Amino acid sequence: MADPLTDPVIITVVIAGVALAIVVAYFEMKFIHKKMKNRRVRAAKQDSNLPDEAHNAIVTAKAIAATLERQGVRSHEVTSWIQEAETAYQRGNYRVTKDLIGKAKERLLALKSVQASKGDIAKLEQLSTVGGSDEVTTKEILTKEVPPNFPQSKFSIQVAGSAIEQARSSGRDVVQATELLEAAKGRFDAKDYDGALTMARLSARSAEGKKVEMPAAPSKRAPTTAIVSDRACPSCGAPLRSDDAFCRKCGTRLVPSSCA
């Protein structure tokens, strides 16, 4: 019996197995090294974009806050978050900056929605002129000149647009929200301000990630067909019913027709 340690077949198999293991280990290490390198490159690119992204986020949040402040809406909480974000940006903590600005933007969008629900006319109640009964207030003038829900729908469309931009930058799906916003704009152009307000609010809710059902299209009424009578008045030609004894238009007495 041949010695296993000196058998050439066994030695060949062992050598082939060792060589195969070395080749597999080599390719695995090469693949893993390449994958880790690509991951480091992507992370480096993301880190290099962080300063610009953080700066743009601060500018956007401050612009929205300034717009709301001009409309009489101010949040000390948002102001504090923006100040903390600016401090973090100066220290190079860009991820912290983006997190703080994200909180500020969510709060600003919520304030926008509340402001839109109140409407511009409701804000003018404080500006009404106190005087005699013959004096016309600012609210009364706007109520007469501005159609109902015109300012609310216009502002809600702007809110929905901002919410969609925020959702898109966060990587959320905005297909449904965009469709609802386009529908709101179409109804606004058609002067259907009630429908535009509804669609804009649904668009904003959809952009915030909330479940929204698409409203059903208004059903069209089936056209009514006029009933054509087979009898007519011999005097005036007005249509008659089968059981009429007198003409309903001219009053002529009708002679019942008899079969021949």
XYZ file of N, CA and C in Angstrom, residues 43-150:
324
model
N -18.041 58.601 0.452
C -18.140 59.319 1.726
C -17.362 60.631 1.676
N -16.208 60.599 0.993
C -15.416 61.830 0.889
C -16.145 62.881 0.064
N -16.819 62.429 -1.021
C -17.582 63.376 -1.843
C -18.731 63.983 -1.048
N -19.420 63.119 -0.297
C -20.526 63.626 0.515
C -20.027 64.626 1.557
N -18.898 64.301 2.171
C -18.343 65.215 3.172
C -17.918 66.534 2.537
N -17.418 66.472 1.297
C -16.996 67.714 0.641
C -18.178 68.594 0.279
N -19.374 67.983 0.093
C -20.566 68.767 -0.238
C -21.290 69.286 1.000
N -20.919 68.780 2.165
C -21.629 69.163 3.386
C -21.589 70.664 3.668
N -20.451 71.339 3.518
C -20.444 72.781 3.812
C -21.427 73.573 2.953
N -21.456 73.266 1.628
C -22.383 73.982 0.743
C -23.830 73.662 1.086
N -24.110 72.379 1.346
C -25.482 71.994 1.680
C -25.937 72.658 2.977
N -25.052 72.693 3.965
C -25.403 73.316 5.244
C -25.637 74.817 5.072
N -24.785 75.461 4.274
C -24.935 76.909 4.047
C -26.244 77.209 3.322
N -26.555 76.426 2.267
C -27.803 76.642 1.526
C -29.020 76.411 2.410
N -28.931 75.428 3.296
C -30.053 75.151 4.197
C -30.302 76.331 5.133
N -29.231 76.927 5.641
C -29.381 78.091 6.532
C -30.015 79.255 5.786
N -29.548 79.525 4.562
C -30.078 80.645 3.775
C -31.562 80.447 3.489
N -31.946 79.218 3.107
C -33.352 78.941 2.799
C -34.238 79.122 4.023
N -33.804 78.579 5.156
C -34.606 78.684 6.378
C -34.763 80.138 6.811
N -33.704 80.918 6.709
C -33.783 82.330 7.100
C -34.707 83.109 6.167
N -34.727 82.747 4.880
C -35.617 83.430 3.933
C -37.080 83.138 4.248
N -37.389 81.866 4.547
C -38.772 81.511 4.892
C -39.189 82.197 6.185
N -38.289 82.199 7.173
C -38.608 82.837 8.453
C -38.845 84.333 8.274
N -38.045 84.980 7.408
C -38.218 86.416 7.173
C -39.549 86.707 6.491
N -39.952 85.831 5.552
C -41.239 86.017 4.869
C -42.395 85.921 5.848
N -42.360 84.925 6.714
C -43.430 84.769 7.702
C -43.426 85.910 8.713
N -42.237 86.383 9.060
C -42.159 87.476 10.035
C -42.790 88.749 9.473
N -42.626 88.976 8.162
C -43.263 90.143 7.536
C -44.784 90.024 7.549
N -45.279 88.790 7.638
C -46.721 88.561 7.698
C -47.229 88.501 9.134
N -46.363 88.800 10.078
C -46.777 88.837 11.473
C -46.635 87.528 12.210
N -45.944 86.551 11.615
C -45.770 85.240 12.252
C -44.301 85.096 12.649
N -44.056 84.893 13.941
C -42.686 84.784 14.445
C -42.602 83.634 15.434
N -41.524 82.862 15.345
C -41.312 81.728 16.239
C -39.937 81.865 16.889
N -39.918 82.022 18.205
C -38.647 82.111 18.929
C -37.899 80.776 18.871
N -38.664 79.685 18.786
C -38.040 78.369 18.698
C -37.249 78.238 17.400
N -37.843 78.681 16.292
C -37.154 78.629 14.998
C -35.922 79.530 15.006
N -36.067 80.727 15.568
C -34.928 81.653 15.649
C -33.773 81.036 16.435
N -34.102 80.349 17.524
C -33.065 79.708 18.339
C -32.370 78.596 17.563
N -33.153 77.789 16.824
C -32.564 76.700 16.028
C -31.635 77.246 14.953
N -32.040 78.324 14.292
C -31.207 78.901 13.237
C -29.908 79.447 13.818
N -29.988 80.095 14.982
C -28.779 80.620 15.622
C -27.837 79.484 16.019
N -28.392 78.401 16.562
C -27.563 77.250 16.924
C -26.935 76.626 15.680
N -27.700 76.597 14.579
C -27.176 76.037 13.332
C -26.023 76.879 12.794
N -26.149 78.189 12.882
C -25.064 79.063 12.424
C -23.808 78.873 13.279
N -24.002 78.688 14.576
C -22.853 78.438 15.454
C -22.177 77.112 15.103
N -22.990 76.077 14.873
C -22.440 74.773 14.493
C -21.715 74.850 13.149
N -22.245 75.651 12.230
C -21.600 75.805 10.918
C -20.228 76.454 11.057
N -20.141 77.468 11.900
C -18.857 78.145 12.110
C -17.821 77.217 12.742
N -18.294 76.240 13.513
C -17.385 75.285 14.154
C -17.089 74.083 13.263
N -17.711 74.035 12.081
C -17.470 72.935 11.160
C -18.328 71.714 11.394
N -19.328 71.817 12.259
C -20.235 70.692 12.518
C -21.410 70.765 11.530
N -21.141 70.378 10.273
C -22.120 70.584 9.212
C -23.326 69.648 9.337
N -23.109 68.445 9.817
C -24.241 67.528 9.993
C -25.183 68.037 11.088
N -24.618 68.556 12.148
C -25.446 69.151 13.207
C -26.217 70.346 12.654
N -25.546 71.123 11.802
C -26.206 72.276 11.176
C -27.424 71.836 10.378
N -27.263 70.797 9.562
C -28.373 70.327 8.727
C -29.513 69.768 9.577
N -29.176 69.080 10.656
C -30.223 68.548 11.541
C -31.036 69.679 12.176
N -30.357 70.700 12.647
C -31.057 71.825 13.283
C -31.914 72.584 12.272
N -31.387 72.799 11.074
C -32.158 73.500 10.047
C -33.345 72.659 9.603
N -33.177 71.333 9.599
C -34.306 70.468 9.263
C -35.459 70.645 10.240
N -35.139 70.729 11.536
C -36.181 70.981 12.538
C -36.829 72.346 12.324
N -35.998 73.343 12.025
C -36.531 74.692 11.815
C -37.459 74.739 10.609
N -37.088 74.051 9.523
C -37.924 74.058 8.319
C -39.260 73.367 8.564
N -39.234 72.254 9.284
C -40.490 71.567 9.592
C -41.421 72.470 10.392
N -40.853 73.189 11.347
C -41.663 74.109 12.150
C -42.185 75.259 11.301
N -41.359 75.769 10.390
C -41.782 76.867 9.517
C -42.905 76.435 8.586
N -42.822 75.220 8.055
C -43.887 74.722 7.180
C -45.189 74.558 7.948
N -45.084 74.124 9.204
C -46.291 74.007 10.029
C -46.912 75.382 10.272
N -46.068 76.375 10.525
C -46.574 77.738 10.722
C -47.207 78.277 9.448
N -46.631 77.928 8.300
C -47.208 78.354 7.025
C -48.603 77.778 6.841
N -48.760 76.500 7.174
C -50.063 75.856 7.026
C -51.102 76.509 7.925
N -50.713 76.811 9.156
C -51.640 77.479 10.079
C -52.020 78.849 9.552
N -51.028 79.573 9.033
C -51.295 80.909 8.504
C -52.240 80.843 7.309
N -52.058 79.814 6.465
C -52.926 79.682 5.294
C -54.353 79.361 5.694
N -54.520 78.550 6.736
C -55.871 78.188 7.174
C -56.613 79.380 7.760
N -55.890 80.287 8.362
C -56.539 81.477 8.922
C -56.995 82.427 7.829
N -56.157 82.591 6.794
C -56.538 83.477 5.701
C -56.135 84.913 5.954
N -55.947 85.633 4.868
C -55.516 87.027 4.972
C -56.624 87.934 5.482
N -57.872 87.616 5.162
C -58.972 88.491 5.578
C -59.132 88.465 7.093
N -58.930 87.295 7.702
C -59.063 87.201 9.156
C -58.024 88.071 9.851
N -56.845 88.215 9.257
C -55.807 89.051 9.863
C -56.187 90.523 9.860
N -57.051 90.930 8.924
C -57.393 92.347 8.792
C -58.469 92.795 9.774
N -58.980 91.907 10.585
C -60.000 92.308 11.552
C -59.443 93.337 12.538
N -58.144 93.220 12.857
C -57.533 94.176 13.779
C -57.359 95.550 13.142
N -57.408 95.598 11.790
C -57.208 96.863 11.089
C -58.513 97.561 10.753
N -59.635 96.978 11.163
C -60.924 97.582 10.841
C -61.041 98.952 11.497
N -61.581 99.898 10.780
C -61.724 101.264 11.272
C -62.914 101.361 12.204
N -62.695 101.937 13.380
C -63.767 102.123 14.350
C -64.417 103.467 14.061
N -65.718 103.449 13.742
C -66.393 104.701 13.410
C -67.872 104.477 13.288
N -68.535 105.373 12.550
C -69.975 105.287 12.371
C -70.356 104.139 11.472
N -71.655 103.921 11.354
C -72.153 102.812 10.554
C -71.943 103.041 9.071
N -71.737 104.310 8.640
C -71.557 104.609 7.228
C -70.117 104.390 6.775
N -69.163 104.218 7.725
C -67.769 104.043 7.352
C -67.531 102.610 6.894
N -66.748 102.450 5.823
C -66.442 101.137 5.266
C -65.074 100.708 5.770
N -64.989 99.510 6.352
C -63.729 99.011 6.893
C -62.910 98.355 5.790
N -61.614 98.172 6.099
C -60.728 97.505 5.140
C -61.189 96.084 4.871
N -61.651 95.412 5.913
C -62.128 94.042 5.744
C -63.321 93.989 4.804
N -64.257 94.939 4.935
C -65.439 94.943 4.080
C -65.060 95.185 2.624
N -64.071 96.080 2.407
C -63.640 96.348 1.036
C -63.052 95.090 0.407
N -62.174 94.407 1.155
C -61.555 93.205 0.609
C -62.564 92.089 0.418
N -63.542 92.003 1.324
C -64.550 90.958 1.199
C -65.363 91.143 -0.071
N -65.608 92.404 -0.442
C -66.388 92.672 -1.646
C -65.554 92.482 -2.908
N -64.277 92.894 -2.856
C -63.459 92.871 -4.055
C -62.759 91.533 -4.280
N -62.430 90.800 -3.214
C -61.698 89.544 -3.338
C -62.666 88.373 -3.254
N -62.647 87.460 -4.227
C -63.534 86.294 -4.168
C -63.217 85.434 -2.946
N -64.201 84.691 -2.458
C -63.966 83.816 -1.299
C -62.853 82.805 -1.582
N -61.985 82.623 -0.600
C -60.881 81.656 -0.644
C -59.821 81.991 -1.694
N -59.873 83.187 -2.277
C -58.829 83.561 -3.243
C -57.461 83.686 -2.565
